[in-house]
mmCIF file of N, CA and C in Angstrom:
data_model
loop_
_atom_site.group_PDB
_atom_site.id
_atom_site.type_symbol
_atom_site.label_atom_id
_atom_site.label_comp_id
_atom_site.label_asym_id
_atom_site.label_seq_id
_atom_site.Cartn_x
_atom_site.Cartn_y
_atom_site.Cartn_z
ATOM 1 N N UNK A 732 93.754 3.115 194.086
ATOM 2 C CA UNK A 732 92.859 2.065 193.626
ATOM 3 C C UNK A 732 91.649 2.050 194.542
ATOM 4 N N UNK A 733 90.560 2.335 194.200
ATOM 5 C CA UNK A 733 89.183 1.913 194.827
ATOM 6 C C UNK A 733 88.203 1.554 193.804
ATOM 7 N N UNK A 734 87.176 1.438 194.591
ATOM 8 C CA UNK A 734 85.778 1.017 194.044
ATOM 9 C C UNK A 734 84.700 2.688 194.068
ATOM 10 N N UNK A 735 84.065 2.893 193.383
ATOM 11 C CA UNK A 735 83.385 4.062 192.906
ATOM 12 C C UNK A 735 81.859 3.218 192.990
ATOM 13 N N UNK A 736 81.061 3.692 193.286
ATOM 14 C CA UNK A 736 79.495 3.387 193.209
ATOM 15 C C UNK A 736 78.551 4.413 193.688
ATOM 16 N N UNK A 737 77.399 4.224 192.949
ATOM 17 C CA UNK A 737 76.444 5.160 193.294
ATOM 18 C C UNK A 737 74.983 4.893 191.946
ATOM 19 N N UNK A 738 74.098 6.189 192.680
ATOM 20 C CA UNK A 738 72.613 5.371 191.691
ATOM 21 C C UNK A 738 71.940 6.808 191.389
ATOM 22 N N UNK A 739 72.167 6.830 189.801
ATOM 23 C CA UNK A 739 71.692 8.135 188.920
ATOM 24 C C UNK A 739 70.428 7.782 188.320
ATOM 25 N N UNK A 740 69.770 8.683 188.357
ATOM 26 C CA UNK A 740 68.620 8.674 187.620
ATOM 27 C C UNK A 740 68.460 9.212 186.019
ATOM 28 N N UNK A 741 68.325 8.332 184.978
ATOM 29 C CA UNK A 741 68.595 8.872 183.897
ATOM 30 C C UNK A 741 67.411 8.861 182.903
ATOM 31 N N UNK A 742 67.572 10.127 181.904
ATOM 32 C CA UNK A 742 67.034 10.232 181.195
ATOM 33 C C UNK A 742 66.856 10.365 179.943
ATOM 34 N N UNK A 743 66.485 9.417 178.764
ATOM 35 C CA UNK A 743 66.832 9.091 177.497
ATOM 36 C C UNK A 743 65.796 9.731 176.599
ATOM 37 N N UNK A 744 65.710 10.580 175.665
ATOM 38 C CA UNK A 744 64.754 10.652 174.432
ATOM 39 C C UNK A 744 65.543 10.248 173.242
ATOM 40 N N UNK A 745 64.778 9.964 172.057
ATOM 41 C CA UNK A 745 65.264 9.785 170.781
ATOM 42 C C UNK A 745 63.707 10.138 169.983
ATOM 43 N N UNK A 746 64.021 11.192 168.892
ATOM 44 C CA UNK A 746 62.734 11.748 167.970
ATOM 45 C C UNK A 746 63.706 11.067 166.886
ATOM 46 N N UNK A 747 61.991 10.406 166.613
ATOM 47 C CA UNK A 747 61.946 9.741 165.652
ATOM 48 C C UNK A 747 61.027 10.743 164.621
ATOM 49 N N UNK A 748 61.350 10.122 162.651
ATOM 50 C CA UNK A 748 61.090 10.905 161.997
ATOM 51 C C UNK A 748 61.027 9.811 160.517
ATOM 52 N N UNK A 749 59.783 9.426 159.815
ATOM 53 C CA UNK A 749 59.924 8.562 159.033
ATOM 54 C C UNK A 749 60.323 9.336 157.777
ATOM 55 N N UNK A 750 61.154 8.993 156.753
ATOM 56 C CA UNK A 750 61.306 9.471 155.366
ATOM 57 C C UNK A 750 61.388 11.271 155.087
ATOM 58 N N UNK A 751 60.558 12.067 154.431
ATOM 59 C CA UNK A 751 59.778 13.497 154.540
ATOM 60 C C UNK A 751 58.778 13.708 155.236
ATOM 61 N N UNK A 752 58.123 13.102 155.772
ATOM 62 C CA UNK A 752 57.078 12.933 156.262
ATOM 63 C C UNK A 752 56.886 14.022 157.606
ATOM 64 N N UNK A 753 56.078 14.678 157.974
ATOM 65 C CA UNK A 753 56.201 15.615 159.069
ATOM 66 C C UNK A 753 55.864 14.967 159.723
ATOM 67 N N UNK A 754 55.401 13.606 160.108
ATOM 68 C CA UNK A 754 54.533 13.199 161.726
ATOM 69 C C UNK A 754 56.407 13.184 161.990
ATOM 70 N N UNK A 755 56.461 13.339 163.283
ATOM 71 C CA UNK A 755 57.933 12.764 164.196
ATOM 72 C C UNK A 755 56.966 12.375 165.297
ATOM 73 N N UNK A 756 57.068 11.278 165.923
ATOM 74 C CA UNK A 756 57.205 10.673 167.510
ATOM 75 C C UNK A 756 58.546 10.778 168.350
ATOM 76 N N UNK A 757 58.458 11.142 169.693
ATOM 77 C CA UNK A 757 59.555 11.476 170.842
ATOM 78 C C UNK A 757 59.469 9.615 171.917
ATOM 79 N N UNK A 758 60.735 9.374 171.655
ATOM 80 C CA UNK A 758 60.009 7.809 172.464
ATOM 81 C C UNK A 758 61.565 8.570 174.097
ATOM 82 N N UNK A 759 60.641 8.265 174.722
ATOM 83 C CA UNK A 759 61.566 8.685 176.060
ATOM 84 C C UNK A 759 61.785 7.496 177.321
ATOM 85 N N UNK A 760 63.337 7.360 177.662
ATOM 86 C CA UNK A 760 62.690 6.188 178.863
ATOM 87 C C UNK A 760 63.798 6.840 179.846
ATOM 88 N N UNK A 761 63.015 5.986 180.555
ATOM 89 C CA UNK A 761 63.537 6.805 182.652
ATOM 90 C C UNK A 761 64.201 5.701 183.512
ATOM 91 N N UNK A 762 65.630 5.999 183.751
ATOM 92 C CA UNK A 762 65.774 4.494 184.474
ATOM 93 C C UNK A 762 66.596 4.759 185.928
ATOM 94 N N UNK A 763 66.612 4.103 187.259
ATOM 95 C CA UNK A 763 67.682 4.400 187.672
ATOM 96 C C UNK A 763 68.685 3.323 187.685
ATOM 97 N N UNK A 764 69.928 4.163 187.181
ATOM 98 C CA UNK A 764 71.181 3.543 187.034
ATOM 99 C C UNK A 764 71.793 2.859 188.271
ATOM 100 N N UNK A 765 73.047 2.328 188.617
ATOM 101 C CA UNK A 765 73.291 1.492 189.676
ATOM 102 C C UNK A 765 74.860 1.197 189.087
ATOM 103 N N UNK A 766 75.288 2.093 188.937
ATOM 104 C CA UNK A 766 77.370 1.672 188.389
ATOM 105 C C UNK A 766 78.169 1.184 189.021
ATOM 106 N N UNK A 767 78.759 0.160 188.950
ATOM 107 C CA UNK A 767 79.616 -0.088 190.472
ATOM 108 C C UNK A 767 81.364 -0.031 189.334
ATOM 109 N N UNK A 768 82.005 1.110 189.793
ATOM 110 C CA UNK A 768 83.450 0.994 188.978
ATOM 111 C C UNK A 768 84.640 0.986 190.217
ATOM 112 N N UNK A 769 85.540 0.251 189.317
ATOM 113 C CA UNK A 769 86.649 0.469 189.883
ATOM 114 C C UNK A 769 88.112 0.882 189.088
ATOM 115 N N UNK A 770 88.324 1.851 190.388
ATOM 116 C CA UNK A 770 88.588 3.282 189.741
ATOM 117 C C UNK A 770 90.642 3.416 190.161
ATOM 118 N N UNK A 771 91.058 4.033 189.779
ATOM 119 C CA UNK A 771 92.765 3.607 189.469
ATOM 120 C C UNK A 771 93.098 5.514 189.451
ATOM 121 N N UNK A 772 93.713 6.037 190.000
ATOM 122 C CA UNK A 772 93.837 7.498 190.042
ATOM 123 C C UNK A 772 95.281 7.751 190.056
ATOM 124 N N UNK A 773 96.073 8.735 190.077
ATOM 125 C CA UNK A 773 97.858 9.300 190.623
ATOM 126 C C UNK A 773 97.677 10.647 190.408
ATOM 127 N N UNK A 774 98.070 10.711 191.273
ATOM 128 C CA UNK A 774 98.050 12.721 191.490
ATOM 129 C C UNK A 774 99.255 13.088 190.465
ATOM 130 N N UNK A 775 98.537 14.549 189.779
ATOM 131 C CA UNK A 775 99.608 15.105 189.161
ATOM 132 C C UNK A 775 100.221 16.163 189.915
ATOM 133 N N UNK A 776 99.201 16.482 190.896
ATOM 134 C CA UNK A 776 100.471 17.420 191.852
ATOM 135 C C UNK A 776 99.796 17.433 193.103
ATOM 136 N N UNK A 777 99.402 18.461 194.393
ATOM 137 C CA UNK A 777 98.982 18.065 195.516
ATOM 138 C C UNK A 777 97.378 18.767 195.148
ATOM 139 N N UNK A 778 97.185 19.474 193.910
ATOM 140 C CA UNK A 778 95.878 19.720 193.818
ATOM 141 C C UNK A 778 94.990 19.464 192.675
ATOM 142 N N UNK A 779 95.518 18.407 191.991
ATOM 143 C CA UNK A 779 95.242 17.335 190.831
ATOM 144 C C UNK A 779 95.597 16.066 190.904
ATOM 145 N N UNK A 780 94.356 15.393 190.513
ATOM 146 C CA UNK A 780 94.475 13.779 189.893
ATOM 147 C C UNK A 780 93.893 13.211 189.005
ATOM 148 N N UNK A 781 94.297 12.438 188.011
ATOM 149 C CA UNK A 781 93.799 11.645 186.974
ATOM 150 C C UNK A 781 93.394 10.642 187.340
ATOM 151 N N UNK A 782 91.788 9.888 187.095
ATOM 152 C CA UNK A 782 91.592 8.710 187.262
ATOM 153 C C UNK A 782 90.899 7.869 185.693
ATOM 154 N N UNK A 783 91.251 6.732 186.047
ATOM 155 C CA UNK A 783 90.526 5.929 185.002
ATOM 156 C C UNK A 783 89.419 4.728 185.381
ATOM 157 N N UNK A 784 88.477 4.198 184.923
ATOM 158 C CA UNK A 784 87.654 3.729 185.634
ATOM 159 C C UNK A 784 86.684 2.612 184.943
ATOM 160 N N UNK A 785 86.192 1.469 185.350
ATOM 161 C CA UNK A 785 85.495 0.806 184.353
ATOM 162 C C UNK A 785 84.638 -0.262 185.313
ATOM 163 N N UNK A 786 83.693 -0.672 184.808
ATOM 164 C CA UNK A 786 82.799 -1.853 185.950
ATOM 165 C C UNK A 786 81.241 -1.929 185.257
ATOM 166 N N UNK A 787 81.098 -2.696 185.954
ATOM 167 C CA UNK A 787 79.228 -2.949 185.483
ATOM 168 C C UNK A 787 78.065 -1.906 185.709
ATOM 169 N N UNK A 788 77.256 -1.783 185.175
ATOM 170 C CA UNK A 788 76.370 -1.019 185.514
ATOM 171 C C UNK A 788 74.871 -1.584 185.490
ATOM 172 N N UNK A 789 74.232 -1.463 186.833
ATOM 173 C CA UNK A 789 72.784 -2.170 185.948
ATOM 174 C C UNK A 789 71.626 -0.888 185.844
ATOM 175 N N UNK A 790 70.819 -1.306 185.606
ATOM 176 C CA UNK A 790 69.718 -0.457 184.700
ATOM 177 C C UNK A 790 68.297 -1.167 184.964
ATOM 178 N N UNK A 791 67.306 -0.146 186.042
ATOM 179 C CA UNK A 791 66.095 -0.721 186.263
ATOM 180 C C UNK A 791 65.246 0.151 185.718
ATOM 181 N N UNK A 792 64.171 -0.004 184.860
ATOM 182 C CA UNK A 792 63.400 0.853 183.858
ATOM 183 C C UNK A 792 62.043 1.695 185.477
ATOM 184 N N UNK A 793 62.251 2.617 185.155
ATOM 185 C CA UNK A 793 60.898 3.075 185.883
ATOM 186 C C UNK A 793 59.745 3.979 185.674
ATOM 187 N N UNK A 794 60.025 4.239 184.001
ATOM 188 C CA UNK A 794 59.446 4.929 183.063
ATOM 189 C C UNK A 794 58.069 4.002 182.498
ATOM 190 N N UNK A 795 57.307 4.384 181.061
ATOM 191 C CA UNK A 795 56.701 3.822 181.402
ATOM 192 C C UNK A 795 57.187 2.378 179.773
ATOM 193 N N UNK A 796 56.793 1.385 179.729
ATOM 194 C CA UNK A 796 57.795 0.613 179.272
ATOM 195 C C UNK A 796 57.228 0.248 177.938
ATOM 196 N N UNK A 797 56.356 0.634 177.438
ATOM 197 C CA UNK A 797 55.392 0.602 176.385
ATOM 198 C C UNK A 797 54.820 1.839 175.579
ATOM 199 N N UNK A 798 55.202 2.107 174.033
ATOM 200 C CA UNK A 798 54.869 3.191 173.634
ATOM 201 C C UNK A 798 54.538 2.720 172.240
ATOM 202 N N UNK A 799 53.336 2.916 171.771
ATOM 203 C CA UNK A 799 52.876 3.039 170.632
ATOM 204 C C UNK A 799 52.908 4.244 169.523
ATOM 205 N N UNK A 800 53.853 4.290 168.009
ATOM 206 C CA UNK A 800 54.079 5.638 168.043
ATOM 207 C C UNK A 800 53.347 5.402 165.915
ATOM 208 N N UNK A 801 53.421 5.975 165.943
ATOM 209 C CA UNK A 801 53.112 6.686 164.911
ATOM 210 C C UNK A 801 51.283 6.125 164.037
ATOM 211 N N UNK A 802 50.651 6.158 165.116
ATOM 212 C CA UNK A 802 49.322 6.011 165.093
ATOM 213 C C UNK A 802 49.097 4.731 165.152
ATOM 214 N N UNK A 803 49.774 4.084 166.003
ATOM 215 C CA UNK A 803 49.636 2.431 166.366
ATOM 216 C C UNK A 803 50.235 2.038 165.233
ATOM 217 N N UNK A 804 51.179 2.660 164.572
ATOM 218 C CA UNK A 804 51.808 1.653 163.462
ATOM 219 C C UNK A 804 53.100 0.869 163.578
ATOM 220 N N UNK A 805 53.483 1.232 165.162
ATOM 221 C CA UNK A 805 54.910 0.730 165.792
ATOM 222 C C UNK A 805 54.319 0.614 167.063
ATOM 223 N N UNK A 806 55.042 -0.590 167.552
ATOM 224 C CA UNK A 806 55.177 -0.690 169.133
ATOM 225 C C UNK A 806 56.541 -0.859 169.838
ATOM 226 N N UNK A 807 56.694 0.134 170.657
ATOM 227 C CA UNK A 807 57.940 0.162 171.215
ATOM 228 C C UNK A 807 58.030 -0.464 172.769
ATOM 229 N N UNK A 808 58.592 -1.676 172.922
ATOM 230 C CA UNK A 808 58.700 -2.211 174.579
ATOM 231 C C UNK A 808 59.887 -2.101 175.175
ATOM 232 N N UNK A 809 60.336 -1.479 175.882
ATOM 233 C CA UNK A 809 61.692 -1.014 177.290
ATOM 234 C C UNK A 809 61.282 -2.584 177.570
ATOM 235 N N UNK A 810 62.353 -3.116 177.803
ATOM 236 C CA UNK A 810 63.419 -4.161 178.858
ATOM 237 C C UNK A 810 62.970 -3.291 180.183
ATOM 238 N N UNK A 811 62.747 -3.975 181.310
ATOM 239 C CA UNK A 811 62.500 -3.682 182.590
ATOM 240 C C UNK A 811 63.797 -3.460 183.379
ATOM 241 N N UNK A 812 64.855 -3.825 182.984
ATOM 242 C CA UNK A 812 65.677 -3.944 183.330
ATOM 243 C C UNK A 812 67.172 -4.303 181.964
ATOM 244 N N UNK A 813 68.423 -3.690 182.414
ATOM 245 C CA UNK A 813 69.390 -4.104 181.571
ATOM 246 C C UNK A 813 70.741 -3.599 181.913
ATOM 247 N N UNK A 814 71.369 -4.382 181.506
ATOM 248 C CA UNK A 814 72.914 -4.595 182.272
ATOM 249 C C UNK A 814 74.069 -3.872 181.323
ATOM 250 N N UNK A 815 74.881 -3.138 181.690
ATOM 251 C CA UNK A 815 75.773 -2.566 180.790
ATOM 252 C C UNK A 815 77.434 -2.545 181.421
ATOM 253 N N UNK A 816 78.249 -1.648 180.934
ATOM 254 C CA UNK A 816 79.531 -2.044 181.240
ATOM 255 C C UNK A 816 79.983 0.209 180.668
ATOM 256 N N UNK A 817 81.047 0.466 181.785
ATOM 257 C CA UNK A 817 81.203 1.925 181.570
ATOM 258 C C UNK A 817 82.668 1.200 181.310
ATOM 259 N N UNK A 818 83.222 2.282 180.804
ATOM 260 C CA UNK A 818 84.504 2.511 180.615
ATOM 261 C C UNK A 818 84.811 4.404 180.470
ATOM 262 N N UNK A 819 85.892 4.755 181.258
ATOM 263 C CA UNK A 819 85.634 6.120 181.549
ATOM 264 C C UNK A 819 87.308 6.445 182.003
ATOM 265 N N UNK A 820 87.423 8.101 181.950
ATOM 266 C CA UNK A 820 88.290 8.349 182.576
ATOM 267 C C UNK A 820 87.266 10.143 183.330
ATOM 268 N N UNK A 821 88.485 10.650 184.433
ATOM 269 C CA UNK A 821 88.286 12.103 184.801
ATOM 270 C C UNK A 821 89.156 12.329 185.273
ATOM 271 N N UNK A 822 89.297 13.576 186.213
ATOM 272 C CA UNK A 822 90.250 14.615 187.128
ATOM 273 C C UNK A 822 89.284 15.475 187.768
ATOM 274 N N UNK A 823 90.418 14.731 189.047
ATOM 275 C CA UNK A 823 89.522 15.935 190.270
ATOM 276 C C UNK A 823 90.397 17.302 190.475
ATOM 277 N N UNK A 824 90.162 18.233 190.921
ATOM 278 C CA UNK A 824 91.191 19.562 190.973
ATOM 279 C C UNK A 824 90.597 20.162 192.278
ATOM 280 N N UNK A 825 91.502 20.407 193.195
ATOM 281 C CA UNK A 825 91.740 21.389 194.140
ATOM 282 C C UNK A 825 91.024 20.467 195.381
ATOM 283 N N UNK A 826 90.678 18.803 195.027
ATOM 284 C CA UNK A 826 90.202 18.215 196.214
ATOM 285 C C UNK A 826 88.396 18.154 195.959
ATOM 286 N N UNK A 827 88.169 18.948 194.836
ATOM 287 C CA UNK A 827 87.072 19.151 195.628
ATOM 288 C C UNK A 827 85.748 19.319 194.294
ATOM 289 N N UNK A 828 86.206 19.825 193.460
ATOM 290 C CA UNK A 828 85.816 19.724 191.736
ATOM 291 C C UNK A 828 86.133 18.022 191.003
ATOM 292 N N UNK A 829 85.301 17.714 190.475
ATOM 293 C CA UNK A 829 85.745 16.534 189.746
ATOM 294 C C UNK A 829 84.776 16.365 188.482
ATOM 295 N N UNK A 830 85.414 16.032 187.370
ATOM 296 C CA UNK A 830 84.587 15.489 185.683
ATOM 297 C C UNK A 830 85.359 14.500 185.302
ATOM 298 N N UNK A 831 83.986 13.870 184.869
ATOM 299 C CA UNK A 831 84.803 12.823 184.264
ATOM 300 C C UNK A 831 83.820 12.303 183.074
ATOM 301 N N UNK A 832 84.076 11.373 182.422
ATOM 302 C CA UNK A 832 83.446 11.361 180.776
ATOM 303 C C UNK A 832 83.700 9.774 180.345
ATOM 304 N N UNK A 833 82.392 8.873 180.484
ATOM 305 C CA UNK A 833 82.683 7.646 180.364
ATOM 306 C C UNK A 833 82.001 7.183 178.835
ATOM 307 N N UNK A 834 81.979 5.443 178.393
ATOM 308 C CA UNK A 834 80.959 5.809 177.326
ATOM 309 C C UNK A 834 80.435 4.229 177.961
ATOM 310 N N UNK A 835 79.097 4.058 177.883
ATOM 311 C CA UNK A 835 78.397 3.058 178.513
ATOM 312 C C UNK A 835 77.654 2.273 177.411
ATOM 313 N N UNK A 836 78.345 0.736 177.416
ATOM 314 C CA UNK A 836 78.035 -0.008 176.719
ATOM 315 C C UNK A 836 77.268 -1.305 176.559
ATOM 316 N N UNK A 837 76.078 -0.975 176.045
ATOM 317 C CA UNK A 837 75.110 -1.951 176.358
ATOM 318 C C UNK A 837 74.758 -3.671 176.050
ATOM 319 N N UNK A 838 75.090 -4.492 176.630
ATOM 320 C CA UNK A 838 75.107 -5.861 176.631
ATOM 321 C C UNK A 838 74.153 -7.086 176.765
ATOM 322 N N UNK A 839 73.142 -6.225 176.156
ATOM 323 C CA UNK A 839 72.070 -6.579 175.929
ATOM 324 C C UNK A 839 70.939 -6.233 175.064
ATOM 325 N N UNK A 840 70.131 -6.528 174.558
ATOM 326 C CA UNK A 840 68.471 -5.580 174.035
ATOM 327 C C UNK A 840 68.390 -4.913 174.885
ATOM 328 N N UNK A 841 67.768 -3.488 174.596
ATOM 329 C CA UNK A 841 67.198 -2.995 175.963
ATOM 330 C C UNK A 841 65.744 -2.468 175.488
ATOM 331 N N UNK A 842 65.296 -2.981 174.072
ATOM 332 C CA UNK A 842 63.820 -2.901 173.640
ATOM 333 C C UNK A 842 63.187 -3.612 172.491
ATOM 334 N N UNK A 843 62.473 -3.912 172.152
ATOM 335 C CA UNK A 843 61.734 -4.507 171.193
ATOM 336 C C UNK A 843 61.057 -3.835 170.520
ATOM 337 N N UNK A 844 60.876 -3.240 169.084
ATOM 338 C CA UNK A 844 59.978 -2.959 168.509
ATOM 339 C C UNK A 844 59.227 -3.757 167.414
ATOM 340 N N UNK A 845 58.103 -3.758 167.135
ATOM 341 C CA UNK A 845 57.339 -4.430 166.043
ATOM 342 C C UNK A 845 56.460 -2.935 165.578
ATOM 343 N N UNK A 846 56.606 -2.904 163.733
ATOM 344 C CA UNK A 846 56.338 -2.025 163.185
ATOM 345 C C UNK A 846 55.534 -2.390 161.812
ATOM 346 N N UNK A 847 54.483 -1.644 161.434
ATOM 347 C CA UNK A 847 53.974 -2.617 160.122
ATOM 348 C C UNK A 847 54.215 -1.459 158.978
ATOM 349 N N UNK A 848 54.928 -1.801 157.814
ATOM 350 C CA UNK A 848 55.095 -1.176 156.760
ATOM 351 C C UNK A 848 53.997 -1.062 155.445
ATOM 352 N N UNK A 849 54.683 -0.662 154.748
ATOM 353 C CA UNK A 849 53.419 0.160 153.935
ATOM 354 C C UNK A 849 52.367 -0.996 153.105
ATOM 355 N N UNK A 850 53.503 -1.938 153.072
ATOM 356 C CA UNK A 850 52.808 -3.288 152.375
ATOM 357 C C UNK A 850 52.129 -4.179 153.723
ATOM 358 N N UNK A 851 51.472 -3.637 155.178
ATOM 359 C CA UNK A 851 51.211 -4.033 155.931
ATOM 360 C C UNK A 851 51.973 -5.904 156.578
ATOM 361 N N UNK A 852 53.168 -5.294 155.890
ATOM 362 C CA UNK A 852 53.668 -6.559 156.530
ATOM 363 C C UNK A 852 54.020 -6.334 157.855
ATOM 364 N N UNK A 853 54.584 -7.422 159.158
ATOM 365 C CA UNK A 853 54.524 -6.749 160.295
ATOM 366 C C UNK A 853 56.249 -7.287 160.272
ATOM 367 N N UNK A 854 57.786 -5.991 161.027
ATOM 368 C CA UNK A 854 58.626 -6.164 160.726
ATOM 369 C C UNK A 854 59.011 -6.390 162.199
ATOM 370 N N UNK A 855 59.535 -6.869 162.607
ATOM 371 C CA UNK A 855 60.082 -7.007 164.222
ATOM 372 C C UNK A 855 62.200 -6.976 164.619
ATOM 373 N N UNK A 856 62.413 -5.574 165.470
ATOM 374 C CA UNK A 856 63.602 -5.668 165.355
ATOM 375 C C UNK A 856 63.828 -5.165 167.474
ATOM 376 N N UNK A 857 65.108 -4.989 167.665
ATOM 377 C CA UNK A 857 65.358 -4.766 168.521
ATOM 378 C C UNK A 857 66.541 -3.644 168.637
ATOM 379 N N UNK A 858 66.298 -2.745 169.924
ATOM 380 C CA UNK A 858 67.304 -1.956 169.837
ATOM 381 C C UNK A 858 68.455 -1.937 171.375
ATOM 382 N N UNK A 859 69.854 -1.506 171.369
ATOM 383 C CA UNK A 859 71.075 -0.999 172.184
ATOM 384 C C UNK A 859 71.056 0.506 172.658
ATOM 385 N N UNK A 860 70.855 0.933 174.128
ATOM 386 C CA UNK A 860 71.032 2.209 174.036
ATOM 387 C C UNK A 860 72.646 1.966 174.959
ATOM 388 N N UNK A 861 73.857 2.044 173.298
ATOM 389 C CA UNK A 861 74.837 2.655 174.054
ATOM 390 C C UNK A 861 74.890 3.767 173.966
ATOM 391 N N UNK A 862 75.757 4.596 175.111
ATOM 392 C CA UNK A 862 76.043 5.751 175.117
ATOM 393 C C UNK A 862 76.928 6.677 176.211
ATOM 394 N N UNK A 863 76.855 7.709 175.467
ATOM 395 C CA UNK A 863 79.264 8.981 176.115
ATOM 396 C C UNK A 863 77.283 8.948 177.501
ATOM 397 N N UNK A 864 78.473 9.217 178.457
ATOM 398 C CA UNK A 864 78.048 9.710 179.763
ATOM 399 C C UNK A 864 79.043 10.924 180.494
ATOM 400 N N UNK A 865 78.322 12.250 180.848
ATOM 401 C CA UNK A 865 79.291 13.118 181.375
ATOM 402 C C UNK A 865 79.027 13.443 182.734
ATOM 403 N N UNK A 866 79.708 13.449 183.757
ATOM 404 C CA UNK A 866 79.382 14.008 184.975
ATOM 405 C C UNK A 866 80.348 15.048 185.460
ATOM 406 N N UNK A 867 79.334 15.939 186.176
ATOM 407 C CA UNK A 867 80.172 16.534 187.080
ATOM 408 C C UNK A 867 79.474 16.513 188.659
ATOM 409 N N UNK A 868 80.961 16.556 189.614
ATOM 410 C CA UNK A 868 80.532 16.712 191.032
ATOM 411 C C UNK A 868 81.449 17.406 191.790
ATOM 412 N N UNK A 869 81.088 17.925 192.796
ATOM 413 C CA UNK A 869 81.284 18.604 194.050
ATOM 414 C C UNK A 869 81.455 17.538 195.501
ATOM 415 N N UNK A 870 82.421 17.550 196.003
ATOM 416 C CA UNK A 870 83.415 17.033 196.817
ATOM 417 C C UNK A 870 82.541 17.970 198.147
ATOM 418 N N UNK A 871 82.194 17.822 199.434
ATOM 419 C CA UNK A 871 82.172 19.060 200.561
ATOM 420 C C UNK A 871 83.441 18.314 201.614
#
């Protein structure tokens, strides 16, 4: 039983693509992460262990937080910040190799868009970036 923490720097795109239409916009955001888990392991022998793992994560935006996309006909605003929750398992092998594969779930907005449609009405929604997270690391 311990506590696991540490601070990743992450990086999100999503291409966007209206109807047939060939315009696509790329909206990208940059954040560093901040996970604090606590983590539950049992060796399966003296050079393997299974762990499972779960805790808060926060999320400070350092990208840039405002994107206008498809010729000013959408505005996209990043949350400066946003709070999430991992749930995960892995295995370390030989002491010194370790993966593990969580999925991170978001508990909050983490953007705002306002978009005007064809009848120039103006539509306003908000979006969740949950999402699988994979790591690998090296033990020295």
């Amino acid at each position: 039983l311990g506590i696991d923490a540490s601070a990743l720097y992450d990086q999100r795109e999503a291409k966007i693509k209206v109807g047939n239409t060939t315009t696509k916009e790329t909206l990208r955001s940059q954040a560093i992460n901040i996970p604090i888990n606590l983590r539950y392991g049992w060796g399966l022998s003296s050079m393997a262990n299974i762990f499972l793992f779960a805790g808060p994560q926060f999320g400070f935006n350092v990208g840039d937080k405002n994107k206008s996309i498809f010729k000013d006909a959408a505005e996209w605003k990043l949350k400066s910040s946003n709070f999430s929750v991992n749930v995960g398992l892995g295995f370390t092998v030989l002491s010194h190799l370790q993966v593990s594969a969580n999925y991170n779930i978001a508990c909050g907005k983490t953007a705002d868009a306002t978009w005007t449609d064809v009848s120039n009405n103006i539509i306003k929604g908000n979006s969740k970036n949950n999402s699988w997270q994979i790591a690998l690391g090296y033990w020295f």
